[in-house]
mmCIF file of C-alpha atoms in Angstrom:
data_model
loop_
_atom_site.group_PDB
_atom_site.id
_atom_site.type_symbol
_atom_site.label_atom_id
_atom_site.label_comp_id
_atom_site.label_asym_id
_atom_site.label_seq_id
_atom_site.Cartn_x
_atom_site.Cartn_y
_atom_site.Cartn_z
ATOM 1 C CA UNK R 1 0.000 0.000 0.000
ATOM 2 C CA UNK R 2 0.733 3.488 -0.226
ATOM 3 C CA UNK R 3 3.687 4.795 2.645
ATOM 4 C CA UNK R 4 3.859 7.893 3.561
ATOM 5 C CA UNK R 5 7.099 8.926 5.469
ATOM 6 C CA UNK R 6 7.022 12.323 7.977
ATOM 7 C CA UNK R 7 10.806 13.079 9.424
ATOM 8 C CA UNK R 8 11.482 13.990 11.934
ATOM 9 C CA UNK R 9 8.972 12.258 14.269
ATOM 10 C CA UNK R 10 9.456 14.832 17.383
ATOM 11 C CA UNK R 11 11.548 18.001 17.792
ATOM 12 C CA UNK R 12 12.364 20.555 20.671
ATOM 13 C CA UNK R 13 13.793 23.957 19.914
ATOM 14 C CA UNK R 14 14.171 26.711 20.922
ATOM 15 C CA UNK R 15 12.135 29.639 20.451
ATOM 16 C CA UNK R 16 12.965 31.579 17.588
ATOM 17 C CA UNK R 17 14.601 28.912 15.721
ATOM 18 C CA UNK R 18 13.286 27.921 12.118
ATOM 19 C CA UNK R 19 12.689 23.553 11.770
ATOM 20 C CA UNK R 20 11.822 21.998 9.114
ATOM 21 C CA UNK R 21 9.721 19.162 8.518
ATOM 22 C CA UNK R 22 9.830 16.285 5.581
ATOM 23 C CA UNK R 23 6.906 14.309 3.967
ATOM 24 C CA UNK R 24 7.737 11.954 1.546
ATOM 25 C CA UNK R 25 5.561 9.621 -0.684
ATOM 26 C CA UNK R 26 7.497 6.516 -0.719
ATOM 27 C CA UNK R 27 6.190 4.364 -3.909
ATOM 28 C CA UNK R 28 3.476 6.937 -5.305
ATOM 29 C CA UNK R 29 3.836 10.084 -6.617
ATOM 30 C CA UNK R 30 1.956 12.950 -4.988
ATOM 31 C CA UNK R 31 0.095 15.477 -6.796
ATOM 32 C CA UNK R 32 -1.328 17.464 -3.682
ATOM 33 C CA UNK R 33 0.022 16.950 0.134
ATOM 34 C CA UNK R 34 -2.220 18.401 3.369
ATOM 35 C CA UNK R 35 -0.547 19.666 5.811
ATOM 36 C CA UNK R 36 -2.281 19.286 9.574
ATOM 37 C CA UNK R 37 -1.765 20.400 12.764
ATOM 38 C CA UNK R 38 -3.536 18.668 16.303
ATOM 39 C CA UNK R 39 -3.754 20.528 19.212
ATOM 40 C CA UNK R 40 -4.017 18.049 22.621
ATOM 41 C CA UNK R 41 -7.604 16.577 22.542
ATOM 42 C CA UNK R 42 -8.438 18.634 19.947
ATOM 43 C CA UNK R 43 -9.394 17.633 15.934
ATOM 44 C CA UNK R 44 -6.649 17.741 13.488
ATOM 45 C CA UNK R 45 -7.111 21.207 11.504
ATOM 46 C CA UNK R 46 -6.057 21.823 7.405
ATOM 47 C CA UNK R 47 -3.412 24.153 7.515
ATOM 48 C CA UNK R 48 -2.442 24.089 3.789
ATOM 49 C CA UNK R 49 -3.062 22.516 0.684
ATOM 50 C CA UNK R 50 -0.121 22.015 -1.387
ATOM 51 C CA UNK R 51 0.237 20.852 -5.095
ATOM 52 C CA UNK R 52 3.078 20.015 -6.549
ATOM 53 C CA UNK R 53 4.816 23.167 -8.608
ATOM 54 C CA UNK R 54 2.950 25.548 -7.266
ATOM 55 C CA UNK R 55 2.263 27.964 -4.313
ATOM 56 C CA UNK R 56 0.202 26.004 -1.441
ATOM 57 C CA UNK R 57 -2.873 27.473 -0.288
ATOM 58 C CA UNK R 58 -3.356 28.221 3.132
ATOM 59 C CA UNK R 59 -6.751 27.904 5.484
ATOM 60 C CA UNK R 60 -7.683 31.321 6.949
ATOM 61 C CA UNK R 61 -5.604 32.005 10.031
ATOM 62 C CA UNK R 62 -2.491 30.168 9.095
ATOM 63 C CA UNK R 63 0.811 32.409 8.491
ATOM 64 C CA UNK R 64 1.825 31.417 5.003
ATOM 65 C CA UNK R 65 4.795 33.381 6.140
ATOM 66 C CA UNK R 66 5.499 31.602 9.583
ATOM 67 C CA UNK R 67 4.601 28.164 7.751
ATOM 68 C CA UNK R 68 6.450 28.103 4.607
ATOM 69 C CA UNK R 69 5.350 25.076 2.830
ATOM 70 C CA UNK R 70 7.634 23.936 -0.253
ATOM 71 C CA UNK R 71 6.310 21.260 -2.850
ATOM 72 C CA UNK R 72 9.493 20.989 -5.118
ATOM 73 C CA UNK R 73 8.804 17.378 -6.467
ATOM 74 C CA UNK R 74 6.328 14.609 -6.851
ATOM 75 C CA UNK R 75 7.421 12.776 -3.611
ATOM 76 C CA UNK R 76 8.459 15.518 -1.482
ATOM 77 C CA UNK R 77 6.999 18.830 0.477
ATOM 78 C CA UNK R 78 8.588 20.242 3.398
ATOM 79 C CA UNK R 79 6.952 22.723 5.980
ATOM 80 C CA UNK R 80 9.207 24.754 7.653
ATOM 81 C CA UNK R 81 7.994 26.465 10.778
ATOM 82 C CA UNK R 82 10.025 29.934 10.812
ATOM 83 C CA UNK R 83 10.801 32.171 14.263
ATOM 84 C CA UNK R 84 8.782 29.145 16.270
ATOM 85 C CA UNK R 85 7.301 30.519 19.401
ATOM 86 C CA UNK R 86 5.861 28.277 22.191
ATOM 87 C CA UNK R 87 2.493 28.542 20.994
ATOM 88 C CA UNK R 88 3.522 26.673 17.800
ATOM 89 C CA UNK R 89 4.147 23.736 19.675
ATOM 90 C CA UNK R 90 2.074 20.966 18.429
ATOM 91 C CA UNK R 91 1.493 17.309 16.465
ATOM 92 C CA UNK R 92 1.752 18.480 12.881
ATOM 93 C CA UNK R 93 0.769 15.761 10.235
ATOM 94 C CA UNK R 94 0.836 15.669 6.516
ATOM 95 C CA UNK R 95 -1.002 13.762 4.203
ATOM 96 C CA UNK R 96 -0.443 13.002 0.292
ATOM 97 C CA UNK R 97 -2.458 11.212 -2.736
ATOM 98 C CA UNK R 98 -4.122 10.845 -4.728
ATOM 99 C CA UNK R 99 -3.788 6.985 -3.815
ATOM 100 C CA UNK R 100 -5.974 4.327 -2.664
ATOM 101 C CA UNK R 101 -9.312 3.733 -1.942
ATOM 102 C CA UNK R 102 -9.183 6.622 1.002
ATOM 103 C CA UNK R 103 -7.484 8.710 -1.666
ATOM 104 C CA UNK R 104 -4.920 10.393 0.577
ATOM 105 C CA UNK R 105 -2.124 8.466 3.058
ATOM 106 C CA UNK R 106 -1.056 10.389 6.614
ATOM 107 C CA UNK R 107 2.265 10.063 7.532
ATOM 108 C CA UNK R 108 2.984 9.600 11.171
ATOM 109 C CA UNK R 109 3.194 13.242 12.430
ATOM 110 C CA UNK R 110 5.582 15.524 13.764
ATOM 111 C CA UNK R 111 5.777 16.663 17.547
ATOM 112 C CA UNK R 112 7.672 19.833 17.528
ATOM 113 C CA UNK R 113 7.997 21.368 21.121
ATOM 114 C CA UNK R 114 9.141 25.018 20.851
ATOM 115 C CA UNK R 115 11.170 26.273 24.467
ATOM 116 C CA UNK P 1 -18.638 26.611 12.425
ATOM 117 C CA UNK P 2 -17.791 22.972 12.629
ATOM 118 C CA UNK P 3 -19.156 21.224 9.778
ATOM 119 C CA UNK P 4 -18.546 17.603 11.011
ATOM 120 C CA UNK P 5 -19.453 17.112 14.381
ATOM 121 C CA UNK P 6 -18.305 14.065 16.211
ATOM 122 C CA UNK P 7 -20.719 14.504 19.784
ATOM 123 C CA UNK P 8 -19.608 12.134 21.627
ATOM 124 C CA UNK P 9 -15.908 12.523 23.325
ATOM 125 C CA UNK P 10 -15.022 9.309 24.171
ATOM 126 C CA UNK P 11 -16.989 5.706 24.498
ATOM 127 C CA UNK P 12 -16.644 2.730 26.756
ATOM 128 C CA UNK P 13 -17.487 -0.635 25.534
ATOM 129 C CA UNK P 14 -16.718 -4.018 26.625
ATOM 130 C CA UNK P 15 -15.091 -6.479 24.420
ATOM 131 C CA UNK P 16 -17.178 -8.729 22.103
ATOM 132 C CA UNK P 17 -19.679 -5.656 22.683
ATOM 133 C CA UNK P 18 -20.876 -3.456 19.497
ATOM 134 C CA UNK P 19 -19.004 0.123 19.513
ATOM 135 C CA UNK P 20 -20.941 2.600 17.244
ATOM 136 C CA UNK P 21 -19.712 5.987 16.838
ATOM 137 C CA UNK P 22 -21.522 8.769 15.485
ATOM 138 C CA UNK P 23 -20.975 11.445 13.104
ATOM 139 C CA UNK P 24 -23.059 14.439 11.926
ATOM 140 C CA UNK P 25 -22.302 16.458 9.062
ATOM 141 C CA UNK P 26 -23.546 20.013 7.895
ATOM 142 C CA UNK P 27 -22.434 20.873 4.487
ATOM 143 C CA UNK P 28 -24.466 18.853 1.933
ATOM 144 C CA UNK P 29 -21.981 19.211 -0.870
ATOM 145 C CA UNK P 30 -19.720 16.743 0.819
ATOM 146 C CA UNK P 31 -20.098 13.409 -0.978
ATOM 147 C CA UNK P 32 -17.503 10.776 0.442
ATOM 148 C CA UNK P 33 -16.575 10.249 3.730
ATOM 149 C CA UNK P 34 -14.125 8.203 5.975
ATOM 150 C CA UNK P 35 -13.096 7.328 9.262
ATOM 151 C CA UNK P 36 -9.980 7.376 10.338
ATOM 152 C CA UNK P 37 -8.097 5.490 13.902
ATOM 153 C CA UNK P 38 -5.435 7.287 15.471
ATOM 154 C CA UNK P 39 -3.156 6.311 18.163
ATOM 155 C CA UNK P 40 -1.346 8.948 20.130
ATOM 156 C CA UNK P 41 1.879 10.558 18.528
ATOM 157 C CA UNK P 42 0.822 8.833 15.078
ATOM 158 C CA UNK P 43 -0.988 9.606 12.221
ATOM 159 C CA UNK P 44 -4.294 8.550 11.377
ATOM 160 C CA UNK P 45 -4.924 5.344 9.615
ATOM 161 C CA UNK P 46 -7.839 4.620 7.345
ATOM 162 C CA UNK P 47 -10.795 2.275 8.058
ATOM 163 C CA UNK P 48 -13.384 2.378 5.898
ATOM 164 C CA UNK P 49 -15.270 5.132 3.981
ATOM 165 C CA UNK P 50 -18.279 5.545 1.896
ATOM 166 C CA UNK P 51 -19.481 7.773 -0.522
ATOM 167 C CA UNK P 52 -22.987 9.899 -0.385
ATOM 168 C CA UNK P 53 -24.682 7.166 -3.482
ATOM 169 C CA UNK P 54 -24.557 4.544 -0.796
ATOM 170 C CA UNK P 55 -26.049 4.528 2.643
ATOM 171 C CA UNK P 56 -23.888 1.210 3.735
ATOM 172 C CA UNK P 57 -20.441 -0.302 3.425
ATOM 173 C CA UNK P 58 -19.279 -3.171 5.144
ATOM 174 C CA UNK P 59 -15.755 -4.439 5.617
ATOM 175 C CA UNK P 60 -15.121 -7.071 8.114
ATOM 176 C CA UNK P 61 -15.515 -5.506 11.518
ATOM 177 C CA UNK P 62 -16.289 -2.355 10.107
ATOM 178 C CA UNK P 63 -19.467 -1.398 8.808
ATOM 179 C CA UNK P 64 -20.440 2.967 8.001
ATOM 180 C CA UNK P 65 -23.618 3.620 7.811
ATOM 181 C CA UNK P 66 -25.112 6.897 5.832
ATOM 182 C CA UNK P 67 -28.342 8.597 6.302
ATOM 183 C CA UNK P 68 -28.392 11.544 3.792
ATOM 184 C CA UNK P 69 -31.488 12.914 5.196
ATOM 185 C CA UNK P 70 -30.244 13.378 8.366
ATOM 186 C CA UNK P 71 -26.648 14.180 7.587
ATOM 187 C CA UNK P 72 -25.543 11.238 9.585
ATOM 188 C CA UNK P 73 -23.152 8.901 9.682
ATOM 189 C CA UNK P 74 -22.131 5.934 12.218
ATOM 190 C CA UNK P 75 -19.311 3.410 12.408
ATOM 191 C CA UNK P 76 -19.797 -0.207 13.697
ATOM 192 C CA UNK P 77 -17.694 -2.164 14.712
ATOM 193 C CA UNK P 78 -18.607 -5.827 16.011
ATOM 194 C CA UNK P 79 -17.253 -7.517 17.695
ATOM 195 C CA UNK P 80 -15.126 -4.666 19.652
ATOM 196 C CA UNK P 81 -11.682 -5.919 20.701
ATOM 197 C CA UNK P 82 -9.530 -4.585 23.231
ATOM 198 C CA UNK P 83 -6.777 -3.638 19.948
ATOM 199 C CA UNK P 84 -10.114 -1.212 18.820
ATOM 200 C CA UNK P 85 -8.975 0.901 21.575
ATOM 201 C CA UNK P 86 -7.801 4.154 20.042
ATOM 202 C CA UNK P 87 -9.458 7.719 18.752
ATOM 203 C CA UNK P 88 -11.743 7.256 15.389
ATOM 204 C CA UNK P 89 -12.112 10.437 13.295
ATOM 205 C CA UNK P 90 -14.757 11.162 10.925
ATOM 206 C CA UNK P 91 -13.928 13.379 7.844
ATOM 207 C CA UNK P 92 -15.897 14.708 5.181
ATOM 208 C CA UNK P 93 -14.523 15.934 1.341
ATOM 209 C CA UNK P 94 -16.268 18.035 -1.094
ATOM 210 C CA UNK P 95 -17.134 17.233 -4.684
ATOM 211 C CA UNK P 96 -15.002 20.632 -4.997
ATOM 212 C CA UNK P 97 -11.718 19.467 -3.856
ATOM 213 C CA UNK P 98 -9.856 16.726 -1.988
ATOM 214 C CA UNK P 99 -9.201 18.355 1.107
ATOM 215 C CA UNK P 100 -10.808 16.545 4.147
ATOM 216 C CA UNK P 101 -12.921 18.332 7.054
ATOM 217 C CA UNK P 102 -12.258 16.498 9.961
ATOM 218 C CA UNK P 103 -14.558 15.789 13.019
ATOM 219 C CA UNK P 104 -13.148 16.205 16.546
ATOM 220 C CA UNK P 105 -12.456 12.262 17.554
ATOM 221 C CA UNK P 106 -14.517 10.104 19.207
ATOM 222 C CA UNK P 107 -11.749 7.935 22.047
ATOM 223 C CA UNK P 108 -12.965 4.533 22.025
ATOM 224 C CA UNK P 109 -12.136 2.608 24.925
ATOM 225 C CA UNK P 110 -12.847 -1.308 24.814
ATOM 226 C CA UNK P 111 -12.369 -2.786 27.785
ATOM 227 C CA UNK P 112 -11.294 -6.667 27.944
#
C-alpha cells in the first residue's frame, strides 16, 4: 500500500529557531500533500493545501509566512515552521495522494515542542 | 462553524460488545466520507469510507452507515476488541476538492 514517510517524528527547539519538517511519498507520486496540525484533545485542523509546482494554499488564520510550505517534487513537500514561538508547539501531520481507496495516506506526524 | 461534528468525546465498551460511533455532518456538498483510527503521537490510519450514493459499506468488523437525510453517519464495529482501543475520526470531502474536514475524535475505549 501506499507509505507515507514524515521526518522527523518529534523536535524541541528553541524559540525563535526555524525547523523543518519532511513528507515523503514513498512508492506513489503525490500530486497534492495536506498539511495538519492537532492541538491536545483537539481535531486535526487543514493548515495548507499544497500541489506540486505551485504555491500552497493556506486555510484562513495560518501564516503562510510563519509556515512556509515547499512542494518541489512529486514525492516531497517540506513545511518549515520559521521564528517558532511556544504557541507553535504541536502534532503536525501531513497527508499526500491521490492513492488508494481513502485517496490520501497520513504520515505519522511531527511533535515539535518550541522552548 | 464545525461542519462535522463528532458529539460524543469518548466511548466505553466491553469487548465482544458493538461500539458505534456517530458522526453528523452540515455541508451537503460533501459526498464521500471516511473514518480514520489514530493512536497517540501517530498519524491517522484509514478504516473504511463511503461515498454519499450509498447509505452502507461493510468491511469485516467495520461497517459505516449513511443517512443523507439526516446528515448522519455511524461506524460499527462488532465484535469490539480490546486492539479497537484508540481515537476514530470522521472526515468529510467536497465534490469541490480533496481536502478533508475532519470531526473532533470520538476515544474509544474497549475494555477486555
Amino acid at each position: 500500500g501506499a507509505v507515507v514517510s514524515q521526518h522527523p517524528s518529534w523536535v524541541i527547539c528553541k524559540s525563535g529557531t526555524s525547523v523543518k519538517i519532511e513528507c515523503r511519498s514513498l512508492d506513489f507520486q503525490a500530486t497534492t500533500m495536506f498539511w495538519y496540525r492537532q492541538f491536545p484533545k483537539q481535531s486535526l485542523m487543514l493548515m495548507a493545501t499544497s500541489n506540486e509546482g505551485s504555491k500552497a494554499t493556506y486555510e484562513q488564520g495560518v501564516e503562510k509566512d510563519k509556515f512556509l510550505i515547499n512542494h518541489a517534487s512529486l514525492t516531497l513537500s517540506t513545511l518549515t515552521v520559521t521564528s517558532a514561538h511556544p504557541e507553535d508547539s504541536s502534532f503536525y501531520i501531513c497527508s499526500a495522494g491521490p492513492t488508494g481507496e481513502s485517496g490520501y495516506t497520513f504520515g505519522s506526524g511531527t511533535r515539535l515542542t518550541v522552548v | 462553524d464545525q461542519q462535522v461534528k463528532q458529539n460524543s468525546p469518548s466511548l466505553s465498551v466491553q469487548e465482544g460488545r458493538i461500539s458505534i460511533l456517530n458522526c453528523d455532518y452540515t455541508n451537503s456538498m460533501f459526498d464521500y466520507f471516511l473514518w480514520y483510527k489514530k493512536y497517540p503521537a501517530e498519524g491517522p490510519t484509514f478504516l473504511i469510507s463511503i461515498s454519499s450514493i450509498k447509505d452502507k459499506n461493510e468491511d469485516g468488523r467495520f461497517t459505516v452507515f449513511l443517512n443523507k437525510s439526516a446528515k448522519h453517519l455511524s461506524l460499527h464495529i462488532v465484535p469490539s476488541q480490546p486492539g479497537d482501543s484508540a481515537v476514530y475520526f470522521c472526515a468529510a470531502r467536497g465534490n469541490a476538492g480533496n481536502m478533508l474536514t475532519f470531526g473532533g475524535g470520538t476515544r474509544l475505549m474497549v475494555k477486555p
